[in-house]
Amino acid sequence: MKTANRHGGHGWPDIHRIPHPPHRIPFLGDLVGAHPATPVQDTMNIARNLGPIFRRKVFDHEFVFVSDSSMAAELVDESRFRKHVAESMTDLRDIAGDGLATAYHHEPNWQRAHDILVPAFTREALKSYHPTMLAATRRLLDSWDRCVGGAPVDVSRDMTKVTLETIARAGFGYDFGSFERADPHPFVRAMVRALKFSQQNAVEVPYIGSLLTRRAKRRNAQDTALMAEIVDEVVHRRMADGDTGTHDMLGLMLNTAHPETGERLAPANIRNQVITFLVAGHETTAGALSFALYYLVKNPALLAAAREEVARVWGGGADPDPSYEQVTKLRHVRRCLEEALRLWPTAPGFAREALEDTVIGGRHPMRRGAWAVVFTPMLHRDPVWGGDVERFDPDRFTPERVRARPAHVYKPFGTGARVCLGRQFALHEATLVLAMLVHRYELEDHADYQLKVHERLTLMPTGFTLALAHRAHHADGPGAASAGAGRETSQNGAPEPADA
Ligand code: MNH
């Protein structure tokens, strides 16, 4: 049962003050008239009509959304609010259990796993993942090279492959072989189906219950069992190898104890963390990359600026071999990703619950435990961003302009103690991949693609295909000395960091 978190009128004594869309129908709530495949985009339209705070009812679940900067400032205040594991997330718990993202804040396993895994996301750790990220990117390039002059590539599909291979290898030394298979790996198929199931299962009709059939439930049980089986096999193989290294996320979880308490993660919790990283760590990044490519293809001047930056920092040769530091120097490329995540935060919000009875916006009382969704797609279009919020403008992320606005108006990675642990990982990976792609290929928008956003757990362009050609490279950048040479030679003149 999912009644525990239902607040209806309970947690919000004056909920009648919060506007909701017209045409409320008992039971069906606002689902009637809405397009069920695009709840996020529908909610964006409702926000445009109803303003900074509104509620939506889906069957008997009532969600309060906040989308303006001043109330968001209140909700991200850690002294008044904390993460709420929302209903749509509690179903994710069937998949990811008490893994980091779906753990309740009060669960001891959250703090324990957080403290043990923080070392997996330091700058030093990121540097150590860099060669793995580069290797995964090269598999994408090999795959795209074969499409040059041939059939267009499906951008979102291939970004999903490269991010999945990256997190699986950096996290656990696992290879899904995404680029080599015709069909997705069985784990991926099970995961995608299980995520879809959990989303459908979140909707429960009063008196009828879940709309899902027994057969769907049985298949879901098989899917989650298969995922667990595959993860357990990876873990067992690592243990059987007698590998006590702490060079990746799995190594840290298996071989380190909590710095203060000396506690270790239990096997079932490690399994949940592995699944959490696989789920949280690839579709979101793949979406960010796909949206960024979309906006670059539609804005040739920004694309040219990205290419110019890559050639300047990495050299103009055909086959760059960037170091960790050389990726961090691509400021414009990174800003393109940040701006893509402003317009389309691929995990489109996060929920916050009141620590004590309080009032937000000066007039909306909340009882302790009542919660609201910070709806980032519209927070990121708040008037503080200027009058042209729909325009893709990476320069919004220059240091001066970032400093000139409050930090809480940009929250694609959540906030506070429960902020995304993988944000630097994701940005480094995506900057590397995006730079390699724009440097290597002419990206032809052969079908004059019109953005269509697909909503699963995350947001992703759908039907976005590009025709590829090789770009002509010439040796005129700082890397000119060895441009065109093999990968063995450093093309940048800068020594590789010893720990890369
Ligand atoms: Mn990630 C939490 C967005 C990439 C691992 N992530 C979150 C949250 C958002 C988010 C939003 C907070 C959710 C909430 O408050 O309910 N994450 C992203 C985006 C990208 C992303 C937009 C890519 C772009 N995340 C990654 C990657 C990893 C990862 C890559 C792993 C390598 N994320 C996490 C984990 C958490 C999280 C772990 C949960 C942290 C916690 O609660 O302790």
XYZ file of C-alpha atoms and ligand atoms in Angstrom:
543
model
C 0.000 0.000 0.000
C 1.159 3.465 -0.754
C -1.149 5.359 1.560
C 1.577 6.413 3.976
C 2.747 9.363 1.942
C -0.587 10.570 0.707
C -1.190 14.023 2.013
C -4.295 15.263 0.219
C -5.607 17.916 2.535
C -3.724 16.571 5.538
C -0.255 17.941 5.280
C -1.456 21.164 3.659
C -4.164 22.716 5.848
C -4.964 25.466 3.312
C -4.500 23.423 0.177
C -7.572 25.098 -1.363
C -5.396 28.176 -1.888
C -3.171 26.259 -4.251
C -4.546 26.404 -7.786
C -5.148 23.312 -9.842
C -6.109 22.764 -13.463
C -9.821 23.077 -14.307
C -12.033 20.105 -15.152
C -11.354 18.112 -12.036
C -13.160 14.844 -12.170
C -13.437 12.703 -9.086
C -11.192 9.642 -9.282
C -9.677 10.416 -12.609
C -8.367 13.696 -11.315
C -6.512 15.681 -13.898
C -5.473 12.691 -15.879
C -8.444 13.206 -18.170
C -7.438 15.460 -20.993
C -3.783 15.108 -20.220
C -1.602 13.051 -22.450
C -0.478 10.194 -20.244
C 2.786 9.743 -22.135
C 4.017 13.258 -21.371
C 3.289 14.079 -17.731
C 6.337 16.314 -17.375
C 5.602 18.395 -20.451
C 1.943 18.621 -19.448
C 3.028 19.821 -16.032
C 5.211 22.464 -17.670
C 2.135 23.780 -19.453
C 0.104 23.758 -16.266
C 2.883 25.720 -14.548
C 2.801 28.266 -17.367
C -0.932 28.750 -16.753
C -1.202 28.459 -12.996
C 2.005 30.017 -11.776
C 4.597 29.278 -9.130
C 2.696 26.795 -6.983
C -0.009 24.420 -8.152
C -1.320 20.950 -7.564
C -2.120 18.088 -9.860
C -4.167 15.102 -9.070
C -3.514 11.754 -10.652
C -6.214 9.415 -9.476
C -6.198 9.973 -5.747
C -2.598 11.119 -5.534
C -2.209 14.845 -5.121
C 1.142 16.392 -5.978
C 2.077 19.950 -5.062
C 4.569 21.502 -7.488
C 6.706 24.555 -6.893
C 8.414 26.171 -9.836
C 9.549 29.644 -8.838
C 12.796 30.841 -7.430
C 11.613 32.285 -4.112
C 9.671 29.252 -2.925
C 12.381 26.945 -4.260
C 14.821 28.901 -2.088
C 12.734 27.908 0.911
C 12.392 24.259 -0.088
C 16.127 23.767 -0.589
C 16.818 25.171 2.891
C 18.174 22.118 4.711
C 17.273 23.556 8.103
C 13.570 23.448 7.157
C 13.226 20.656 4.576
C 14.811 17.380 3.577
C 14.567 14.956 0.696
C 11.249 13.198 0.425
C 11.226 9.759 -1.184
C 8.101 10.326 -3.250
C 5.538 7.767 -4.294
C 6.878 7.400 -7.781
C 10.171 6.634 -6.048
C 8.816 4.120 -3.557
C 8.067 1.866 -6.476
C 11.612 2.294 -7.590
C 12.469 0.783 -4.256
C 11.329 -2.535 -5.655
C 14.275 -2.224 -8.009
C 16.888 -0.267 -6.103
C 15.809 -0.989 -2.520
C 17.746 0.960 0.055
C 20.325 2.038 -2.525
C 21.536 5.620 -2.132
C 18.961 7.331 -4.321
C 15.881 5.601 -2.935
C 16.967 5.211 0.708
C 14.897 7.108 3.227
C 16.971 9.732 4.882
C 16.489 8.148 8.279
C 17.672 4.731 7.111
C 21.108 4.015 8.590
C 22.115 2.477 5.270
C 21.946 5.853 3.570
C 24.604 7.501 5.744
C 26.720 4.333 5.837
C 26.760 3.896 2.057
C 27.147 7.632 1.481
C 30.253 7.801 3.659
C 31.771 4.683 2.126
C 31.072 5.831 -1.440
C 32.115 9.468 -1.234
C 35.735 8.481 -2.040
C 34.431 6.981 -5.311
C 33.485 10.470 -6.501
C 36.424 12.633 -5.513
C 38.557 14.402 -8.096
C 41.203 11.727 -7.685
C 38.656 8.986 -8.327
C 37.357 10.806 -11.385
C 40.864 11.023 -12.760
C 41.189 7.283 -12.373
C 37.947 6.705 -14.333
C 39.075 8.973 -17.158
C 40.856 6.259 -19.220
C 37.776 4.043 -18.891
C 35.559 6.871 -20.073
C 37.888 7.457 -22.995
C 37.845 3.757 -23.918
C 34.029 3.695 -23.886
C 33.970 6.857 -26.023
C 36.294 5.196 -28.540
C 33.855 2.324 -28.878
C 31.193 4.876 -29.740
C 33.537 6.446 -32.311
C 34.277 3.038 -33.847
C 30.571 2.439 -34.140
C 29.908 5.880 -35.650
C 32.871 5.554 -38.025
C 31.109 2.576 -39.560
C 28.054 4.787 -40.196
C 29.930 7.563 -41.957
C 28.313 8.086 -45.320
C 25.738 5.421 -44.508
C 22.518 5.208 -42.536
C 21.935 8.002 -39.991
C 22.614 7.209 -36.339
C 20.010 7.339 -33.599
C 21.547 9.830 -31.180
C 19.691 8.972 -27.963
C 20.177 5.248 -28.495
C 23.923 5.608 -28.924
C 24.337 8.088 -26.061
C 22.535 5.556 -23.882
C 25.008 2.873 -24.947
C 28.099 4.938 -24.238
C 26.920 6.093 -20.812
C 25.860 2.589 -19.814
C 29.225 1.132 -20.826
C 30.993 3.910 -18.945
C 29.190 3.509 -15.628
C 29.287 -0.291 -15.810
C 33.024 -0.341 -16.410
C 34.009 2.510 -14.101
C 31.719 1.250 -11.399
C 32.125 -2.481 -11.535
C 34.479 -3.489 -14.283
C 31.543 -4.916 -16.222
C 31.138 -4.914 -19.976
C 27.623 -5.006 -21.406
C 28.956 -5.080 -24.951
C 26.288 -2.572 -26.002
C 28.065 -1.559 -29.192
C 28.718 -5.106 -30.284
C 25.233 -6.536 -29.787
C 22.262 -6.291 -32.090
C 19.834 -6.351 -29.147
C 20.260 -4.826 -25.704
C 21.965 -6.938 -23.031
C 19.376 -8.970 -21.039
C 20.173 -6.839 -17.972
C 19.339 -3.680 -19.886
C 16.127 -5.118 -21.246
C 15.084 -6.220 -17.749
C 16.010 -2.845 -16.288
C 14.083 -0.850 -18.874
C 11.008 -3.033 -18.416
C 11.252 -2.901 -14.615
C 11.493 0.895 -14.668
C 8.452 1.118 -16.885
C 6.591 -1.267 -14.623
C 7.445 0.756 -11.517
C 6.152 3.908 -13.174
C 2.872 2.289 -14.163
C 2.592 0.666 -10.793
C 2.804 4.089 -9.118
C -0.673 4.835 -10.388
C -3.278 3.092 -8.298
C -6.953 3.505 -8.983
C -9.138 3.688 -5.877
C -11.098 0.483 -5.180
C -9.529 -1.193 -8.199
C -5.884 -0.984 -7.265
C -3.093 -1.367 -9.711
C -4.060 -1.494 -13.367
C -1.296 -3.950 -14.069
C -2.081 -7.528 -14.852
C -0.865 -10.507 -12.916
C 1.158 -11.461 -15.930
C 2.936 -8.103 -15.934
C 3.659 -8.542 -12.258
C 5.079 -11.985 -12.829
C 7.298 -10.744 -15.590
C 8.438 -7.907 -13.381
C 9.406 -10.351 -10.671
C 11.448 -12.242 -13.254
C 13.085 -9.028 -14.434
C 14.153 -7.909 -10.985
C 15.378 -11.418 -10.203
C 17.468 -11.454 -13.368
C 19.009 -8.077 -12.529
C 19.874 -9.295 -9.044
C 21.349 -12.492 -10.444
C 23.614 -10.685 -12.886
C 24.802 -8.218 -10.257
C 25.453 -11.000 -7.767
C 27.521 -12.782 -10.358
C 29.676 -9.700 -10.907
C 30.172 -9.370 -7.157
C 30.985 -13.036 -6.687
C 33.470 -13.041 -9.501
C 35.244 -10.080 -7.929
C 35.365 -11.841 -4.583
C 36.480 -15.131 -6.125
C 39.340 -13.308 -7.842
C 40.544 -12.332 -4.377
C 40.600 -8.745 -5.645
C 40.793 -6.472 -2.620
C 41.428 -3.304 -4.625
C 39.436 -0.134 -4.085
C 39.918 1.233 -7.593
C 36.233 1.371 -8.463
C 32.840 1.688 -6.803
C 32.456 -2.035 -6.288
C 35.948 -2.332 -4.820
C 35.206 0.435 -2.343
C 31.965 -1.191 -1.294
C 33.488 -4.639 -0.875
C 36.772 -3.676 0.654
C 36.344 -0.604 2.789
C 34.780 -0.122 6.159
C 33.030 2.989 7.350
C 35.697 5.515 8.368
C 34.247 6.035 11.853
C 32.073 3.078 12.771
C 34.042 0.376 10.967
C 30.776 -1.020 9.603
C 30.629 -2.581 6.162
C 27.884 -2.695 3.590
C 25.811 -5.854 3.611
C 25.749 -7.892 0.365
C 22.082 -7.072 -0.278
C 22.829 -3.377 0.090
C 25.820 -3.608 -2.257
C 23.552 -5.194 -4.840
C 21.114 -2.303 -4.446
C 23.914 0.234 -4.857
C 25.157 -1.416 -8.052
C 21.653 -1.310 -9.511
C 21.226 2.287 -8.306
C 24.387 3.437 -10.060
C 23.431 1.649 -13.248
C 19.940 3.155 -13.222
C 20.821 6.650 -11.950
C 24.093 6.851 -13.794
C 23.344 6.410 -17.452
C 19.994 7.550 -18.866
C 20.264 10.973 -17.225
C 23.703 11.578 -18.723
C 22.641 10.163 -22.084
C 19.728 12.611 -22.164
C 21.996 15.553 -21.345
C 24.306 14.577 -24.206
C 21.445 14.109 -26.659
C 19.829 17.450 -25.837
C 23.205 19.209 -26.075
C 23.827 17.675 -29.502
C 20.373 18.736 -30.592
C 20.946 22.355 -29.585
C 24.430 22.442 -31.115
C 23.191 21.073 -34.420
C 20.486 23.749 -34.445
C 22.958 26.524 -33.502
C 25.866 26.346 -35.955
C 27.739 29.265 -34.361
C 27.767 27.521 -30.978
C 28.827 24.270 -32.627
C 31.663 26.074 -34.401
C 32.723 27.600 -31.078
C 32.783 24.143 -29.511
C 34.966 22.792 -32.329
C 37.265 25.762 -32.095
C 37.669 25.204 -28.369
C 38.392 21.499 -28.755
C 41.001 22.148 -31.459
C 42.592 24.874 -29.343
C 42.833 22.764 -26.187
C 43.391 19.313 -27.675
C 45.075 20.143 -30.939
C 43.629 19.905 -34.410
C 44.673 16.326 -35.173
C 42.157 13.736 -36.265
C 42.605 11.442 -33.309
C 43.053 13.334 -30.041
C 43.998 11.569 -26.834
C 42.789 14.053 -24.210
C 44.029 13.921 -20.651
C 41.777 14.421 -17.652
C 42.962 18.042 -17.346
C 42.346 18.734 -21.011
C 38.703 17.774 -20.561
C 38.315 20.100 -17.595
C 39.588 22.965 -19.776
C 36.682 22.720 -22.240
C 34.611 25.454 -20.663
C 32.299 26.150 -23.597
C 31.548 22.464 -24.223
C 30.728 22.008 -20.562
C 28.498 25.091 -20.577
C 26.576 23.626 -23.516
C 25.796 20.611 -21.318
C 24.853 22.785 -18.357
C 22.559 24.840 -20.557
C 21.003 21.680 -22.030
C 20.302 20.547 -18.453
C 18.756 23.923 -17.705
C 16.193 23.580 -20.484
C 15.727 19.840 -20.047
C 16.787 18.693 -16.598
C 16.728 15.015 -17.462
C 15.681 14.049 -13.920
C 12.954 16.675 -13.877
C 12.580 17.512 -10.197
C 13.019 16.384 -6.644
C 10.713 16.212 -3.642
C 11.184 17.985 -0.307
C 9.363 17.420 2.967
C 8.938 19.793 5.894
C 10.979 18.989 9.007
C 8.499 20.918 11.180
C 5.194 22.697 10.660
C 5.987 25.674 8.475
C 4.642 28.116 5.883
C 6.007 28.609 2.371
C 5.481 31.574 0.105
C 4.152 33.455 3.127
C 0.712 31.846 2.793
C 0.855 28.113 2.320
C 1.054 26.257 5.624
C 2.621 22.803 5.576
C 2.527 20.339 8.396
C 5.610 18.408 9.352
C 6.106 15.673 6.739
C 4.048 17.425 4.044
C 5.980 17.657 0.818
C 6.256 19.366 -2.539
C 8.074 18.739 -5.790
C 10.626 21.339 -6.868
C 9.799 21.254 -10.560
C 13.098 22.084 -12.205
C 11.976 22.368 -15.854
C 10.072 25.510 -14.855
C 12.384 26.675 -12.033
C 15.008 26.800 -14.769
C 12.707 29.088 -16.772
C 12.008 31.462 -13.883
C 12.176 35.186 -14.771
C 15.545 35.462 -12.959
C 16.969 33.789 -16.075
C 15.947 36.784 -18.207
C 13.298 37.332 -20.832
C 14.443 34.750 -23.348
C 14.363 31.636 -21.218
C 13.659 29.300 -24.131
C 16.809 30.358 -25.951
C 19.785 27.998 -25.732
C 22.600 30.202 -24.479
C 25.599 28.463 -22.880
C 27.026 31.826 -21.840
C 24.489 31.854 -19.036
C 27.079 29.664 -17.324
C 30.071 31.972 -17.475
C 31.441 32.473 -13.934
C 30.285 36.091 -13.810
C 26.740 35.241 -14.756
C 26.611 32.242 -12.418
C 27.766 34.489 -9.560
C 25.176 37.121 -10.465
C 22.203 34.859 -9.765
C 21.168 32.830 -6.735
C 22.476 29.246 -6.682
C 19.089 27.676 -6.031
C 17.644 28.626 -9.444
C 19.700 25.887 -11.101
C 19.189 22.457 -9.562
C 19.431 19.727 -12.212
C 21.234 17.497 -9.718
C 18.966 17.979 -6.715
C 20.154 19.602 -3.530
C 21.610 19.374 -0.054
C 22.789 16.183 1.609
C 20.980 14.135 -1.037
C 22.400 15.959 -4.031
C 23.460 13.750 -6.941
C 26.650 11.958 -6.014
C 27.530 11.430 -9.677
C 27.299 15.006 -10.950
C 31.026 15.539 -11.564
C 31.279 12.054 -13.030
C 28.399 12.829 -15.390
C 29.727 16.229 -16.447
C 33.248 14.961 -17.051
C 31.995 12.017 -19.065
C 29.528 14.069 -21.088
C 32.079 16.819 -21.796
C 34.540 14.214 -23.056
C 32.005 12.442 -25.273
C 30.492 15.624 -26.686
C 33.909 17.093 -27.474
C 35.079 13.916 -29.205
C 31.934 13.799 -31.344
C 31.872 17.419 -32.500
C 35.589 17.265 -33.213
C 35.414 14.125 -35.323
C 32.178 14.381 -37.286
C 30.154 16.616 -39.488
C 26.701 16.199 -37.990
C 24.099 16.557 -40.669
C 20.573 17.316 -39.510
C 19.326 15.431 -42.562
C 15.668 15.291 -41.494
C 15.417 18.830 -40.043
C 14.659 17.248 -36.692
C 11.914 18.830 -34.601
C 12.489 18.214 -30.910
C 10.211 15.573 -29.465
C 10.834 14.751 -25.838
C 10.209 11.216 -24.703
C 9.415 10.689 -21.039
C 10.359 7.529 -19.268
C 11.924 7.879 -15.864
C 14.024 10.594 -17.465
C 13.653 12.994 -20.380
C 15.229 12.166 -23.738
C 14.901 13.405 -27.319
C 13.255 10.746 -29.435
C 13.604 10.106 -33.145
C 16.695 12.319 -33.312
C 18.945 10.999 -36.063
C 22.040 12.513 -37.632
C 23.871 11.651 -40.824
C 27.631 11.517 -40.312
C 30.645 12.559 -42.314
C 34.270 12.807 -41.260
C 35.588 16.288 -40.695
C 38.759 17.296 -42.437
C 41.484 17.769 -39.856
C 44.635 19.717 -40.278
C 47.600 20.112 -38.070
C 47.276 23.694 -36.978
C 46.499 23.535 -33.276
C 48.842 23.242 -30.317
C 48.860 19.514 -31.023
C 50.182 20.078 -34.534
C 53.451 18.338 -33.803
C 51.910 14.893 -33.748
C 48.549 15.455 -35.352
C 47.451 12.517 -37.390
C 49.738 10.176 -35.483
C 48.465 7.150 -33.649
C 46.882 7.141 -30.252
C 50.098 6.000 -28.649
C 51.642 9.431 -28.955
C 50.474 12.215 -26.739
C 49.159 14.853 -29.084
C 48.975 17.682 -26.695
C 52.466 18.264 -25.472
C 51.246 18.201 -21.879
C 52.464 15.320 -19.758
C 49.777 12.900 -18.690
C 49.004 13.045 -14.988
C 50.759 10.213 -13.199
C 47.544 8.811 -11.763
C 45.459 8.978 -14.918
Mn 22.298 11.461 -10.192
C 20.709 11.659 -7.150
C 20.234 13.914 -11.411
C 24.029 11.417 -13.137
C 24.214 8.854 -9.047
N 20.747 12.553 -9.432
C 20.262 12.514 -8.135
C 19.231 13.503 -7.982
C 19.086 14.123 -9.194
C 20.046 13.544 -10.087
C 18.086 15.228 -9.530
C 18.446 13.798 -6.703
C 17.120 13.070 -6.682
C 16.271 13.431 -5.480
O 16.572 14.362 -4.732
O 15.268 12.746 -5.302
N 22.126 12.450 -11.972
C 21.238 13.443 -12.247
C 21.500 13.943 -13.584
C 22.584 13.246 -14.065
C 22.979 12.302 -13.027
C 20.696 15.033 -14.269
C 23.314 13.339 -15.373
C 23.306 14.387 -16.153
N 23.819 10.311 -10.978
C 24.434 10.495 -12.178
C 25.522 9.571 -12.312
C 25.568 8.833 -11.152
C 24.500 9.307 -10.312
C 26.434 9.472 -13.511
C 26.513 7.740 -10.748
C 27.696 7.571 -11.240
N 22.401 10.424 -8.438
C 23.289 9.397 -8.167
C 23.093 8.950 -6.802
C 22.082 9.760 -6.249
C 21.672 10.691 -7.297
C 23.864 7.837 -6.114
C 21.504 9.672 -4.832
C 22.340 10.470 -3.864
C 21.821 10.335 -2.446
O 20.610 10.453 -2.227
O 22.643 10.091 -1.577
